[in-house]
Protein backbone atom coordinates (compact mmCIF):
# COMPACT_ATOMS: atom_id res chain seq x y z
CA UNK A 1 0.00 0.00 0.00
CA UNK A 2 1.33 3.44 -0.87
CA UNK A 3 1.61 6.19 1.72
CA UNK A 4 -0.92 8.22 -0.26
CA UNK A 5 -3.41 5.36 0.09
CA UNK A 6 -3.00 5.53 3.87
CA UNK A 7 -3.94 9.22 3.74
CA UNK A 8 -6.80 8.83 1.25
CA UNK A 9 -8.36 5.61 2.57
CA UNK A 10 -7.43 5.52 6.26
CA UNK A 11 -6.98 9.07 7.55
CA UNK A 12 -9.70 10.57 5.35
CA UNK A 13 -12.19 7.77 6.00
CA UNK A 14 -15.76 8.66 6.90
CA UNK A 15 -16.93 8.18 10.49
CA UNK A 16 -20.57 8.80 11.39
CA UNK A 17 -21.03 10.96 8.29
CA UNK A 18 -17.97 13.14 8.89
CA UNK A 19 -14.26 13.02 8.16
CA UNK A 20 -11.01 14.93 8.66
CA UNK A 21 -10.72 18.14 6.67
CA UNK A 22 -7.02 17.57 6.02
CA UNK A 23 -4.39 14.90 6.65
CA UNK A 24 -0.75 14.10 5.97
CA UNK A 25 2.14 11.78 6.77
CA UNK A 26 5.62 13.27 7.17
CA UNK A 27 8.94 11.55 7.78
CA UNK A 28 10.74 12.46 10.98
CA UNK A 29 13.20 14.37 8.79
CA UNK A 30 10.37 16.69 7.69
CA UNK A 31 9.92 15.11 4.26
CA UNK A 32 6.37 14.73 2.94
CA UNK A 33 5.44 11.08 2.48
CA UNK A 34 1.81 11.78 1.52
CA UNK A 35 -0.80 14.48 2.02
CA UNK A 36 -4.17 15.63 0.82
CA UNK A 37 -4.17 18.64 -1.53
CA UNK A 38 -5.48 21.09 1.09
CA UNK A 39 -2.97 20.21 3.84
CA UNK A 40 -1.30 23.43 5.06
CA UNK A 41 2.11 24.31 3.68
CA UNK A 42 4.27 23.93 6.76
CA UNK A 43 6.68 26.72 7.59
CA UNK A 44 10.32 26.39 8.50
CA UNK A 45 10.70 25.21 12.08
CA UNK A 46 7.17 23.87 12.59
CA UNK A 47 8.13 20.19 12.25
CA UNK A 48 11.21 20.76 14.40
CA UNK A 49 9.08 22.33 17.16
CA UNK A 50 6.68 19.36 17.06
CA UNK A 51 9.54 16.87 17.23
CA UNK A 52 11.07 18.79 20.13
CA UNK A 53 7.78 18.49 22.03
CA UNK A 54 7.76 14.74 21.47
CA UNK A 55 11.28 14.57 22.92
CA UNK A 56 10.66 17.17 25.64
CA UNK A 57 6.90 17.09 26.40
CA UNK A 58 5.43 20.45 27.31
CA UNK A 59 7.62 22.66 25.13
CA UNK A 60 4.71 23.56 22.80
CA UNK A 61 2.24 24.40 25.57
CA UNK A 62 3.43 28.01 26.09
CA UNK A 63 3.68 28.88 22.37
CA UNK A 64 1.10 26.61 20.77
CA UNK A 65 1.42 24.14 17.93
CA UNK A 66 1.75 25.83 14.53
CA UNK A 67 0.83 24.31 11.16
CA UNK A 68 1.24 26.52 8.13
CA UNK A 69 1.19 29.52 10.43
CA UNK A 70 -2.13 28.54 12.06
CA UNK A 71 -1.83 28.33 15.85
CA UNK A 72 -3.43 25.50 17.81
CA UNK A 73 -3.66 25.55 21.59
CA UNK A 74 -2.06 22.36 22.90
CA UNK A 75 -4.70 20.71 25.08
CA UNK A 76 -3.50 17.21 25.90
CA UNK A 77 -1.65 14.25 24.56
CA UNK A 78 0.45 11.29 25.42
CA UNK A 79 4.08 12.24 26.07
CA UNK A 80 6.31 11.02 23.27
CA UNK A 81 3.41 9.65 21.20
CA UNK A 82 0.50 12.08 20.65
CA UNK A 83 0.00 15.85 20.60
CA UNK A 84 -3.55 17.21 20.41
CA UNK A 85 -4.50 20.80 19.71
CA UNK A 86 -7.59 22.97 19.48
CA UNK A 87 -8.38 26.01 17.33
CA UNK A 88 -11.89 27.46 17.20
CA UNK A 89 -14.39 24.73 16.33
CA UNK A 90 -11.69 22.35 15.15
CA UNK A 91 -8.33 20.99 16.02
CA UNK A 92 -5.45 18.70 15.21
CA UNK A 93 -4.05 15.36 16.30
CA UNK A 94 -0.41 14.46 15.64
CA UNK A 95 0.74 10.87 16.22
CA UNK A 96 4.44 10.02 16.19
CA UNK A 97 5.60 6.56 15.16
CA UNK A 98 9.11 5.13 14.83
CA UNK A 99 9.61 6.74 11.41
CA UNK A 100 6.88 9.30 10.75
CA UNK A 101 4.34 11.85 11.96
CA UNK A 102 0.64 11.46 11.14
CA UNK A 103 -1.44 14.64 11.05
CA UNK A 104 -5.21 14.90 11.17
CA UNK A 105 -6.97 18.28 11.08
CA UNK A 106 -10.70 18.49 11.72
CA UNK A 107 -13.59 20.95 11.95
CA UNK A 108 -17.07 20.45 13.39
CA UNK A 109 -19.18 18.37 13.04
CA UNK A 110 -16.27 15.95 13.55
CA UNK A 111 -15.47 15.68 17.24
CA UNK A 112 -12.01 15.68 18.80
CA UNK A 113 -12.53 12.07 19.86
CA UNK A 114 -13.35 10.98 16.30
CA UNK A 115 -10.24 12.73 14.97
CA UNK A 116 -8.05 11.20 17.66
CA UNK A 117 -9.45 7.73 16.98
CA UNK A 118 -8.71 7.91 13.23
CA UNK A 119 -5.18 9.29 13.56
CA UNK A 120 -4.11 7.27 16.57
CA UNK A 121 -5.52 3.99 15.27
CA UNK A 122 -3.46 4.24 12.08
CA UNK A 123 -0.47 5.49 14.07
CA UNK A 124 -0.69 2.53 16.44
CA UNK A 125 -0.86 0.13 13.47
CA UNK A 126 2.17 1.70 11.75
CA UNK A 127 4.09 1.77 15.04
CA UNK A 128 3.37 -1.93 15.57
CA UNK A 129 4.60 -2.63 12.01
CA UNK A 130 7.91 -0.93 12.75
CA UNK A 131 7.13 2.31 10.95
PDB file of C-alpha atoms in Angstrom:
ATOM      1  CA  UNK A   1       0.000   0.000   0.000  1.00  0.00           C
ATOM      2  CA  UNK A   2       1.332   3.444  -0.872  1.00  0.00           C
ATOM      3  CA  UNK A   3       1.609   6.188   1.721  1.00  0.00           C
ATOM      4  CA  UNK A   4      -0.924   8.222  -0.258  1.00  0.00           C
ATOM      5  CA  UNK A   5      -3.410   5.364   0.091  1.00  0.00           C
ATOM      6  CA  UNK A   6      -2.999   5.534   3.874  1.00  0.00           C
ATOM      7  CA  UNK A   7      -3.943   9.223   3.738  1.00  0.00           C
ATOM      8  CA  UNK A   8      -6.799   8.826   1.245  1.00  0.00           C
ATOM      9  CA  UNK A   9      -8.358   5.609   2.574  1.00  0.00           C
ATOM     10  CA  UNK A  10      -7.425   5.516   6.261  1.00  0.00           C
ATOM     11  CA  UNK A  11      -6.976   9.073   7.547  1.00  0.00           C
ATOM     12  CA  UNK A  12      -9.698  10.565   5.346  1.00  0.00           C
ATOM     13  CA  UNK A  13     -12.192   7.767   6.004  1.00  0.00           C
ATOM     14  CA  UNK A  14     -15.756   8.661   6.899  1.00  0.00           C
ATOM     15  CA  UNK A  15     -16.933   8.181  10.489  1.00  0.00           C
ATOM     16  CA  UNK A  16     -20.568   8.801  11.392  1.00  0.00           C
ATOM     17  CA  UNK A  17     -21.034  10.962   8.288  1.00  0.00           C
ATOM     18  CA  UNK A  18     -17.970  13.145   8.887  1.00  0.00           C
ATOM     19  CA  UNK A  19     -14.256  13.018   8.163  1.00  0.00           C
ATOM     20  CA  UNK A  20     -11.010  14.928   8.662  1.00  0.00           C
ATOM     21  CA  UNK A  21     -10.721  18.141   6.674  1.00  0.00           C
ATOM     22  CA  UNK A  22      -7.023  17.567   6.017  1.00  0.00           C
ATOM     23  CA  UNK A  23      -4.385  14.905   6.653  1.00  0.00           C
ATOM     24  CA  UNK A  24      -0.747  14.100   5.967  1.00  0.00           C
ATOM     25  CA  UNK A  25       2.135  11.779   6.770  1.00  0.00           C
ATOM     26  CA  UNK A  26       5.622  13.272   7.173  1.00  0.00           C
ATOM     27  CA  UNK A  27       8.935  11.553   7.782  1.00  0.00           C
ATOM     28  CA  UNK A  28      10.740  12.456  10.984  1.00  0.00           C
ATOM     29  CA  UNK A  29      13.205  14.373   8.794  1.00  0.00           C
ATOM     30  CA  UNK A  30      10.373  16.689   7.688  1.00  0.00           C
ATOM     31  CA  UNK A  31       9.918  15.109   4.259  1.00  0.00           C
ATOM     32  CA  UNK A  32       6.372  14.730   2.941  1.00  0.00           C
ATOM     33  CA  UNK A  33       5.436  11.080   2.483  1.00  0.00           C
ATOM     34  CA  UNK A  34       1.815  11.785   1.518  1.00  0.00           C
ATOM     35  CA  UNK A  35      -0.802  14.482   2.023  1.00  0.00           C
ATOM     36  CA  UNK A  36      -4.171  15.627   0.816  1.00  0.00           C
ATOM     37  CA  UNK A  37      -4.174  18.642  -1.527  1.00  0.00           C
ATOM     38  CA  UNK A  38      -5.479  21.088   1.091  1.00  0.00           C
ATOM     39  CA  UNK A  39      -2.969  20.210   3.843  1.00  0.00           C
ATOM     40  CA  UNK A  40      -1.303  23.427   5.064  1.00  0.00           C
ATOM     41  CA  UNK A  41       2.107  24.306   3.679  1.00  0.00           C
ATOM     42  CA  UNK A  42       4.274  23.926   6.762  1.00  0.00           C
ATOM     43  CA  UNK A  43       6.676  26.722   7.593  1.00  0.00           C
ATOM     44  CA  UNK A  44      10.324  26.392   8.505  1.00  0.00           C
ATOM     45  CA  UNK A  45      10.695  25.210  12.075  1.00  0.00           C
ATOM     46  CA  UNK A  46       7.168  23.872  12.592  1.00  0.00           C
ATOM     47  CA  UNK A  47       8.132  20.190  12.248  1.00  0.00           C
ATOM     48  CA  UNK A  48      11.215  20.763  14.399  1.00  0.00           C
ATOM     49  CA  UNK A  49       9.078  22.330  17.159  1.00  0.00           C
ATOM     50  CA  UNK A  50       6.679  19.363  17.056  1.00  0.00           C
ATOM     51  CA  UNK A  51       9.544  16.866  17.227  1.00  0.00           C
ATOM     52  CA  UNK A  52      11.070  18.793  20.133  1.00  0.00           C
ATOM     53  CA  UNK A  53       7.780  18.494  22.034  1.00  0.00           C
ATOM     54  CA  UNK A  54       7.756  14.736  21.468  1.00  0.00           C
ATOM     55  CA  UNK A  55      11.283  14.567  22.915  1.00  0.00           C
ATOM     56  CA  UNK A  56      10.664  17.172  25.643  1.00  0.00           C
ATOM     57  CA  UNK A  57       6.903  17.087  26.402  1.00  0.00           C
ATOM     58  CA  UNK A  58       5.429  20.450  27.312  1.00  0.00           C
ATOM     59  CA  UNK A  59       7.622  22.663  25.132  1.00  0.00           C
ATOM     60  CA  UNK A  60       4.713  23.559  22.804  1.00  0.00           C
ATOM     61  CA  UNK A  61       2.243  24.395  25.574  1.00  0.00           C
ATOM     62  CA  UNK A  62       3.427  28.014  26.086  1.00  0.00           C
ATOM     63  CA  UNK A  63       3.675  28.883  22.374  1.00  0.00           C
ATOM     64  CA  UNK A  64       1.103  26.609  20.771  1.00  0.00           C
ATOM     65  CA  UNK A  65       1.423  24.143  17.926  1.00  0.00           C
ATOM     66  CA  UNK A  66       1.752  25.826  14.534  1.00  0.00           C
ATOM     67  CA  UNK A  67       0.831  24.306  11.162  1.00  0.00           C
ATOM     68  CA  UNK A  68       1.240  26.517   8.125  1.00  0.00           C
ATOM     69  CA  UNK A  69       1.194  29.525  10.431  1.00  0.00           C
ATOM     70  CA  UNK A  70      -2.134  28.540  12.055  1.00  0.00           C
ATOM     71  CA  UNK A  71      -1.831  28.335  15.848  1.00  0.00           C
ATOM     72  CA  UNK A  72      -3.428  25.504  17.809  1.00  0.00           C
ATOM     73  CA  UNK A  73      -3.659  25.553  21.588  1.00  0.00           C
ATOM     74  CA  UNK A  74      -2.057  22.355  22.901  1.00  0.00           C
ATOM     75  CA  UNK A  75      -4.697  20.711  25.077  1.00  0.00           C
ATOM     76  CA  UNK A  76      -3.503  17.213  25.901  1.00  0.00           C
ATOM     77  CA  UNK A  77      -1.653  14.254  24.563  1.00  0.00           C
ATOM     78  CA  UNK A  78       0.445  11.285  25.421  1.00  0.00           C
ATOM     79  CA  UNK A  79       4.076  12.245  26.071  1.00  0.00           C
ATOM     80  CA  UNK A  80       6.312  11.020  23.273  1.00  0.00           C
ATOM     81  CA  UNK A  81       3.407   9.651  21.198  1.00  0.00           C
ATOM     82  CA  UNK A  82       0.498  12.081  20.649  1.00  0.00           C
ATOM     83  CA  UNK A  83      -0.005  15.849  20.595  1.00  0.00           C
ATOM     84  CA  UNK A  84      -3.549  17.215  20.411  1.00  0.00           C
ATOM     85  CA  UNK A  85      -4.498  20.799  19.712  1.00  0.00           C
ATOM     86  CA  UNK A  86      -7.594  22.974  19.481  1.00  0.00           C
ATOM     87  CA  UNK A  87      -8.382  26.012  17.332  1.00  0.00           C
ATOM     88  CA  UNK A  88     -11.889  27.457  17.201  1.00  0.00           C
ATOM     89  CA  UNK A  89     -14.391  24.731  16.325  1.00  0.00           C
ATOM     90  CA  UNK A  90     -11.689  22.354  15.152  1.00  0.00           C
ATOM     91  CA  UNK A  91      -8.329  20.987  16.024  1.00  0.00           C
ATOM     92  CA  UNK A  92      -5.450  18.695  15.210  1.00  0.00           C
ATOM     93  CA  UNK A  93      -4.050  15.360  16.301  1.00  0.00           C
ATOM     94  CA  UNK A  94      -0.407  14.461  15.638  1.00  0.00           C
ATOM     95  CA  UNK A  95       0.739  10.865  16.218  1.00  0.00           C
ATOM     96  CA  UNK A  96       4.439  10.022  16.189  1.00  0.00           C
ATOM     97  CA  UNK A  97       5.600   6.559  15.165  1.00  0.00           C
ATOM     98  CA  UNK A  98       9.107   5.131  14.831  1.00  0.00           C
ATOM     99  CA  UNK A  99       9.610   6.744  11.412  1.00  0.00           C
ATOM    100  CA  UNK A 100       6.879   9.304  10.754  1.00  0.00           C
ATOM    101  CA  UNK A 101       4.336  11.846  11.961  1.00  0.00           C
ATOM    102  CA  UNK A 102       0.642  11.457  11.136  1.00  0.00           C
ATOM    103  CA  UNK A 103      -1.435  14.642  11.050  1.00  0.00           C
ATOM    104  CA  UNK A 104      -5.208  14.896  11.166  1.00  0.00           C
ATOM    105  CA  UNK A 105      -6.969  18.282  11.077  1.00  0.00           C
ATOM    106  CA  UNK A 106     -10.703  18.494  11.718  1.00  0.00           C
ATOM    107  CA  UNK A 107     -13.591  20.946  11.951  1.00  0.00           C
ATOM    108  CA  UNK A 108     -17.071  20.448  13.390  1.00  0.00           C
ATOM    109  CA  UNK A 109     -19.185  18.366  13.044  1.00  0.00           C
ATOM    110  CA  UNK A 110     -16.267  15.945  13.551  1.00  0.00           C
ATOM    111  CA  UNK A 111     -15.468  15.682  17.242  1.00  0.00           C
ATOM    112  CA  UNK A 112     -12.005  15.678  18.804  1.00  0.00           C
ATOM    113  CA  UNK A 113     -12.535  12.067  19.858  1.00  0.00           C
ATOM    114  CA  UNK A 114     -13.348  10.982  16.302  1.00  0.00           C
ATOM    115  CA  UNK A 115     -10.242  12.734  14.971  1.00  0.00           C
ATOM    116  CA  UNK A 116      -8.050  11.203  17.662  1.00  0.00           C
ATOM    117  CA  UNK A 117      -9.450   7.732  16.982  1.00  0.00           C
ATOM    118  CA  UNK A 118      -8.714   7.910  13.234  1.00  0.00           C
ATOM    119  CA  UNK A 119      -5.178   9.294  13.556  1.00  0.00           C
ATOM    120  CA  UNK A 120      -4.111   7.274  16.570  1.00  0.00           C
ATOM    121  CA  UNK A 121      -5.517   3.985  15.270  1.00  0.00           C
ATOM    122  CA  UNK A 122      -3.464   4.242  12.077  1.00  0.00           C
ATOM    123  CA  UNK A 123      -0.472   5.486  14.069  1.00  0.00           C
ATOM    124  CA  UNK A 124      -0.692   2.530  16.437  1.00  0.00           C
ATOM    125  CA  UNK A 125      -0.858   0.135  13.473  1.00  0.00           C
ATOM    126  CA  UNK A 126       2.166   1.701  11.748  1.00  0.00           C
ATOM    127  CA  UNK A 127       4.091   1.767  15.037  1.00  0.00           C
ATOM    128  CA  UNK A 128       3.374  -1.934  15.573  1.00  0.00           C
ATOM    129  CA  UNK A 129       4.597  -2.632  12.011  1.00  0.00           C
ATOM    130  CA  UNK A 130       7.911  -0.931  12.751  1.00  0.00           C
ATOM    131  CA  UNK A 131       7.133   2.312  10.948  1.00  0.00           C
TER     132      UNK A 131
END
